[in-house]
Amino acid sequence: MLFLGINGTGKTTTIAKIANMLTKEKFRVVIAAADTFRAAAQEQIKEHADRLKVKCIEGSYGGDPGAVAYDAIAHANARGLDVVLIDTAGRMAINHDLIGEMKKIKRIANPDFSLLVVDALAGNDATSQAKEFEEQVGIDGTIINKLDADEKSGTALSVTYATKGKPIVYVGVGQKYKDIKKFNAEDFVNGLFKI
Ligand SMILES: Nc1nc2c(ncn2[C@@H]2O[C@H](COP(=O)(O)OP(=O)(O)O)[C@@H](O)[C@H]2O)c(=O)[nH]1
Ligand SMILES: [Mg+2]
């Protein structure tokens, strides 16, 4: 599973939450630390992996993120592991470099799921990110984070419209490992009409 999205939307945190969920369900997981761009990104994901007792394939700063993803997949294949979670580097905004890099990682990793992670608080920006990633890279679903901070957010609706109905796979509702939920459309609609 490849996790995509701009800086700060919660990709790394979400990967830790999902790794926690999967290991509890007895799936064997490896994390690919393919954010080789942002300072401290390697240490951040490694810290989560250590806490969760999950193997993390690390990269080097400025190194090729596709190679990290490739190594993690090879590691999983060699040991018969079930799931590879690939972290990626966002940027402050979508630009040509980011899209090119994500296309390349996707080509190398050939993931079963490419999930776009957005921040509920980002409003219209989240919508344009969704449109861009859907058109340029191709995604299979979305994860909307920080709903704890913005329960009435219309972001879910706009993002789903912008991705031509791609499912919201999970929502993030806090910073702890347990703070991840399935999206509930009914709760969402009720929330929208709360005054
Ligand atoms: N309140 C809240 N904070 C979140 C949630 N998901 C992530 N965060 C916080 O958002 C910040 C950026 O998260 P990070 O995973 O580093 O984002 P990345 O740049 O996309 O990898 C961190 O401080 C996280 O703890 C969420 O669902 N709710
Ligand atoms: Mg990150």
PDB file of N, CA, C and O in Angstrom, residues 58-87:
ATOM      1  N   GLU A  58      14.898   1.237   5.872  1.00  0.00           N
ATOM      2  CA  GLU A  58      15.235   2.661   5.846  1.00  0.00           C
ATOM      3  C   GLU A  58      15.918   3.075   4.549  1.00  0.00           C
ATOM      4  O   GLU A  58      16.493   2.248   3.852  1.00  0.00           O
ATOM      5  N   GLY A  59      15.836   4.360   4.275  1.00  0.00           N
ATOM      6  CA  GLY A  59      16.525   4.926   3.129  1.00  0.00           C
ATOM      7  C   GLY A  59      17.580   5.902   3.618  1.00  0.00           C
ATOM      8  O   GLY A  59      17.740   6.094   4.817  1.00  0.00           O
ATOM      9  N   SER A  60      18.274   6.528   2.677  1.00  0.00           N
ATOM     10  CA  SER A  60      19.224   7.558   3.085  1.00  0.00           C
ATOM     11  C   SER A  60      18.704   8.895   2.575  1.00  0.00           C
ATOM     12  O   SER A  60      18.038   8.961   1.529  1.00  0.00           O
ATOM     13  N   TYR A  61      18.979   9.952   3.341  1.00  0.00           N
ATOM     14  CA  TYR A  61      18.487  11.266   2.939  1.00  0.00           C
ATOM     15  C   TYR A  61      18.994  11.629   1.545  1.00  0.00           C
ATOM     16  O   TYR A  61      20.157  11.449   1.235  1.00  0.00           O
ATOM     17  N   GLY A  62      18.081  12.090   0.727  1.00  0.00           N
ATOM     18  CA  GLY A  62      18.424  12.442  -0.646  1.00  0.00           C
ATOM     19  C   GLY A  62      18.497  11.229  -1.555  1.00  0.00           C
ATOM     20  O   GLY A  62      18.710  11.358  -2.756  1.00  0.00           O
ATOM     21  N   GLY A  63      18.296  10.043  -0.976  1.00  0.00           N
ATOM     22  CA  GLY A  63      18.354   8.811  -1.775  1.00  0.00           C
ATOM     23  C   GLY A  63      17.087   8.585  -2.593  1.00  0.00           C
ATOM     24  O   GLY A  63      16.121   9.357  -2.494  1.00  0.00           O
ATOM     25  N   ASP A  64      17.091   7.526  -3.367  1.00  0.00           N
ATOM     26  CA  ASP A  64      15.987   7.236  -4.270  1.00  0.00           C
ATOM     27  C   ASP A  64      14.854   6.536  -3.499  1.00  0.00           C
ATOM     28  O   ASP A  64      15.028   5.411  -3.028  1.00  0.00           O
ATOM     29  N   PRO A  65      13.689   7.202  -3.361  1.00  0.00           N
ATOM     30  CA  PRO A  65      12.591   6.595  -2.604  1.00  0.00           C
ATOM     31  C   PRO A  65      12.069   5.304  -3.258  1.00  0.00           C
ATOM     32  O   PRO A  65      11.641   4.385  -2.558  1.00  0.00           O
ATOM     33  N   GLY A  66      12.134   5.259  -4.584  1.00  0.00           N
ATOM     34  CA  GLY A  66      11.685   4.047  -5.293  1.00  0.00           C
ATOM     35  C   GLY A  66      12.513   2.836  -4.874  1.00  0.00           C
ATOM     36  O   GLY A  66      11.988   1.724  -4.727  1.00  0.00           O
ATOM     37  N   ALA A  67      13.801   3.050  -4.657  1.00  0.00           N
ATOM     38  CA  ALA A  67      14.694   1.947  -4.257  1.00  0.00           C
ATOM     39  C   ALA A  67      14.324   1.421  -2.871  1.00  0.00           C
ATOM     40  O   ALA A  67      14.397   0.216  -2.622  1.00  0.00           O
ATOM     41  N   VAL A  68      13.895   2.329  -1.974  1.00  0.00           N
ATOM     42  CA  VAL A  68      13.493   1.914  -0.621  1.00  0.00           C
ATOM     43  C   VAL A  68      12.224   1.051  -0.712  1.00  0.00           C
ATOM     44  O   VAL A  68      12.121  -0.001  -0.064  1.00  0.00           O
ATOM     45  N   ALA A  69      11.285   1.514  -1.531  1.00  0.00           N
ATOM     46  CA  ALA A  69      10.043   0.751  -1.715  1.00  0.00           C
ATOM     47  C   ALA A  69      10.363  -0.630  -2.300  1.00  0.00           C
ATOM     48  O   ALA A  69       9.851  -1.654  -1.834  1.00  0.00           O
ATOM     49  N   TYR A  70      11.226  -0.645  -3.275  1.00  0.00           N
ATOM     50  CA  TYR A  70      11.625  -1.899  -3.941  1.00  0.00           C
ATOM     51  C   TYR A  70      12.254  -2.865  -2.929  1.00  0.00           C
ATOM     52  O   TYR A  70      11.913  -4.054  -2.895  1.00  0.00           O
ATOM     53  N   ASP A  71      13.164  -2.338  -2.107  1.00  0.00           N
ATOM     54  CA  ASP A  71      13.838  -3.177  -1.094  1.00  0.00           C
ATOM     55  C   ASP A  71      12.840  -3.750  -0.084  1.00  0.00           C
ATOM     56  O   ASP A  71      12.969  -4.904   0.329  1.00  0.00           O
ATOM     57  N   ALA A  72      11.868  -2.932   0.312  1.00  0.00           N
ATOM     58  CA  ALA A  72      10.875  -3.397   1.301  1.00  0.00           C
ATOM     59  C   ALA A  72      10.009  -4.510   0.696  1.00  0.00           C
ATOM     60  O   ALA A  72       9.676  -5.487   1.379  1.00  0.00           O
ATOM     61  N   ILE A  73       9.666  -4.366  -0.563  1.00  0.00           N
ATOM     62  CA  ILE A  73       8.847  -5.393  -1.234  1.00  0.00           C
ATOM     63  C   ILE A  73       9.659  -6.685  -1.374  1.00  0.00           C
ATOM     64  O   ILE A  73       9.147  -7.789  -1.123  1.00  0.00           O
ATOM     65  N   ALA A  74      10.929  -6.542  -1.724  1.00  0.00           N
ATOM     66  CA  ALA A  74      11.804  -7.725  -1.835  1.00  0.00           C
ATOM     67  C   ALA A  74      11.926  -8.413  -0.478  1.00  0.00           C
ATOM     68  O   ALA A  74      11.875  -9.644  -0.381  1.00  0.00           O
ATOM     69  N   HIS A  75      12.069  -7.602   0.575  1.00  0.00           N
ATOM     70  CA  HIS A  75      12.164  -8.127   1.947  1.00  0.00           C
ATOM     71  C   HIS A  75      10.893  -8.929   2.281  1.00  0.00           C
ATOM     72  O   HIS A  75      10.966 -10.039   2.814  1.00  0.00           O
ATOM     73  N   ALA A  76       9.727  -8.343   1.960  1.00  0.00           N
ATOM     74  CA  ALA A  76       8.440  -9.005   2.252  1.00  0.00           C
ATOM     75  C   ALA A  76       8.300 -10.300   1.452  1.00  0.00           C
ATOM     76  O   ALA A  76       7.870 -11.325   1.992  1.00  0.00           O
ATOM     77  N   ASN A  77       8.671 -10.257   0.189  1.00  0.00           N
ATOM     78  CA  ASN A  77       8.569 -11.458  -0.659  1.00  0.00           C
ATOM     79  C   ASN A  77       9.475 -12.571  -0.140  1.00  0.00           C
ATOM     80  O   ASN A  77       9.071 -13.729  -0.077  1.00  0.00           O
ATOM     81  N   ALA A  78      10.698 -12.189   0.239  1.00  0.00           N
ATOM     82  CA  ALA A  78      11.669 -13.195   0.683  1.00  0.00           C
ATOM     83  C   ALA A  78      11.204 -13.881   1.963  1.00  0.00           C
ATOM     84  O   ALA A  78      11.502 -15.054   2.189  1.00  0.00           O
ATOM     85  N   ARG A  79      10.462 -13.147   2.811  1.00  0.00           N
ATOM     86  CA  ARG A  79      10.052 -13.713   4.097  1.00  0.00           C
ATOM     87  C   ARG A  79       8.583 -14.086   4.149  1.00  0.00           C
ATOM     88  O   ARG A  79       8.066 -14.469   5.199  1.00  0.00           O
ATOM     89  N   GLY A  80       7.896 -13.929   3.032  1.00  0.00           N
ATOM     90  CA  GLY A  80       6.478 -14.283   3.000  1.00  0.00           C
ATOM     91  C   GLY A  80       5.615 -13.385   3.880  1.00  0.00           C
ATOM     92  O   GLY A  80       4.621 -13.824   4.450  1.00  0.00           O
ATOM     93  N   LEU A  81       5.990 -12.106   3.994  1.00  0.00           N
ATOM     94  CA  LEU A  81       5.184 -11.161   4.793  1.00  0.00           C
ATOM     95  C   LEU A  81       3.928 -10.770   4.005  1.00  0.00           C
ATOM     96  O   LEU A  81       3.866 -10.933   2.788  1.00  0.00           O
ATOM     97  N   ASP A  82       2.952 -10.232   4.732  1.00  0.00           N
ATOM     98  CA  ASP A  82       1.641  -9.987   4.115  1.00  0.00           C
ATOM     99  C   ASP A  82       1.488  -8.589   3.511  1.00  0.00           C
ATOM    100  O   ASP A  82       0.864  -8.436   2.468  1.00  0.00           O
ATOM    101  N   VAL A  83       2.018  -7.591   4.210  1.00  0.00           N
ATOM    102  CA  VAL A  83       1.704  -6.209   3.807  1.00  0.00           C
ATOM    103  C   VAL A  83       2.947  -5.328   3.842  1.00  0.00           C
ATOM    104  O   VAL A  83       3.717  -5.370   4.807  1.00  0.00           O
ATOM    105  N   VAL A  84       3.116  -4.526   2.790  1.00  0.00           N
ATOM    106  CA  VAL A  84       4.167  -3.503   2.767  1.00  0.00           C
ATOM    107  C   VAL A  84       3.479  -2.134   2.804  1.00  0.00           C
ATOM    108  O   VAL A  84       2.634  -1.848   1.957  1.00  0.00           O
ATOM    109  N   LEU A  85       3.837  -1.330   3.781  1.00  0.00           N
ATOM    110  CA  LEU A  85       3.276   0.025   3.899  1.00  0.00           C
ATOM    111  C   LEU A  85       4.360   1.015   3.485  1.00  0.00           C
ATOM    112  O   LEU A  85       5.409   1.092   4.138  1.00  0.00           O
ATOM    113  N   ILE A  86       4.113   1.749   2.420  1.00  0.00           N
ATOM    114  CA  ILE A  86       5.156   2.635   1.875  1.00  0.00           C
ATOM    115  C   ILE A  86       4.863   4.093   2.225  1.00  0.00           C
ATOM    116  O   ILE A  86       3.882   4.680   1.753  1.00  0.00           O
ATOM    117  N   ASP A  87       5.719   4.670   3.057  1.00  0.00           N
ATOM    118  CA  ASP A  87       5.618   6.091   3.411  1.00  0.00           C
ATOM    119  C   ASP A  87       6.279   6.891   2.286  1.00  0.00           C
ATOM    120  O   ASP A  87       7.220   6.409   1.653  1.00  0.00           O
TER     121      ASP A  87
END
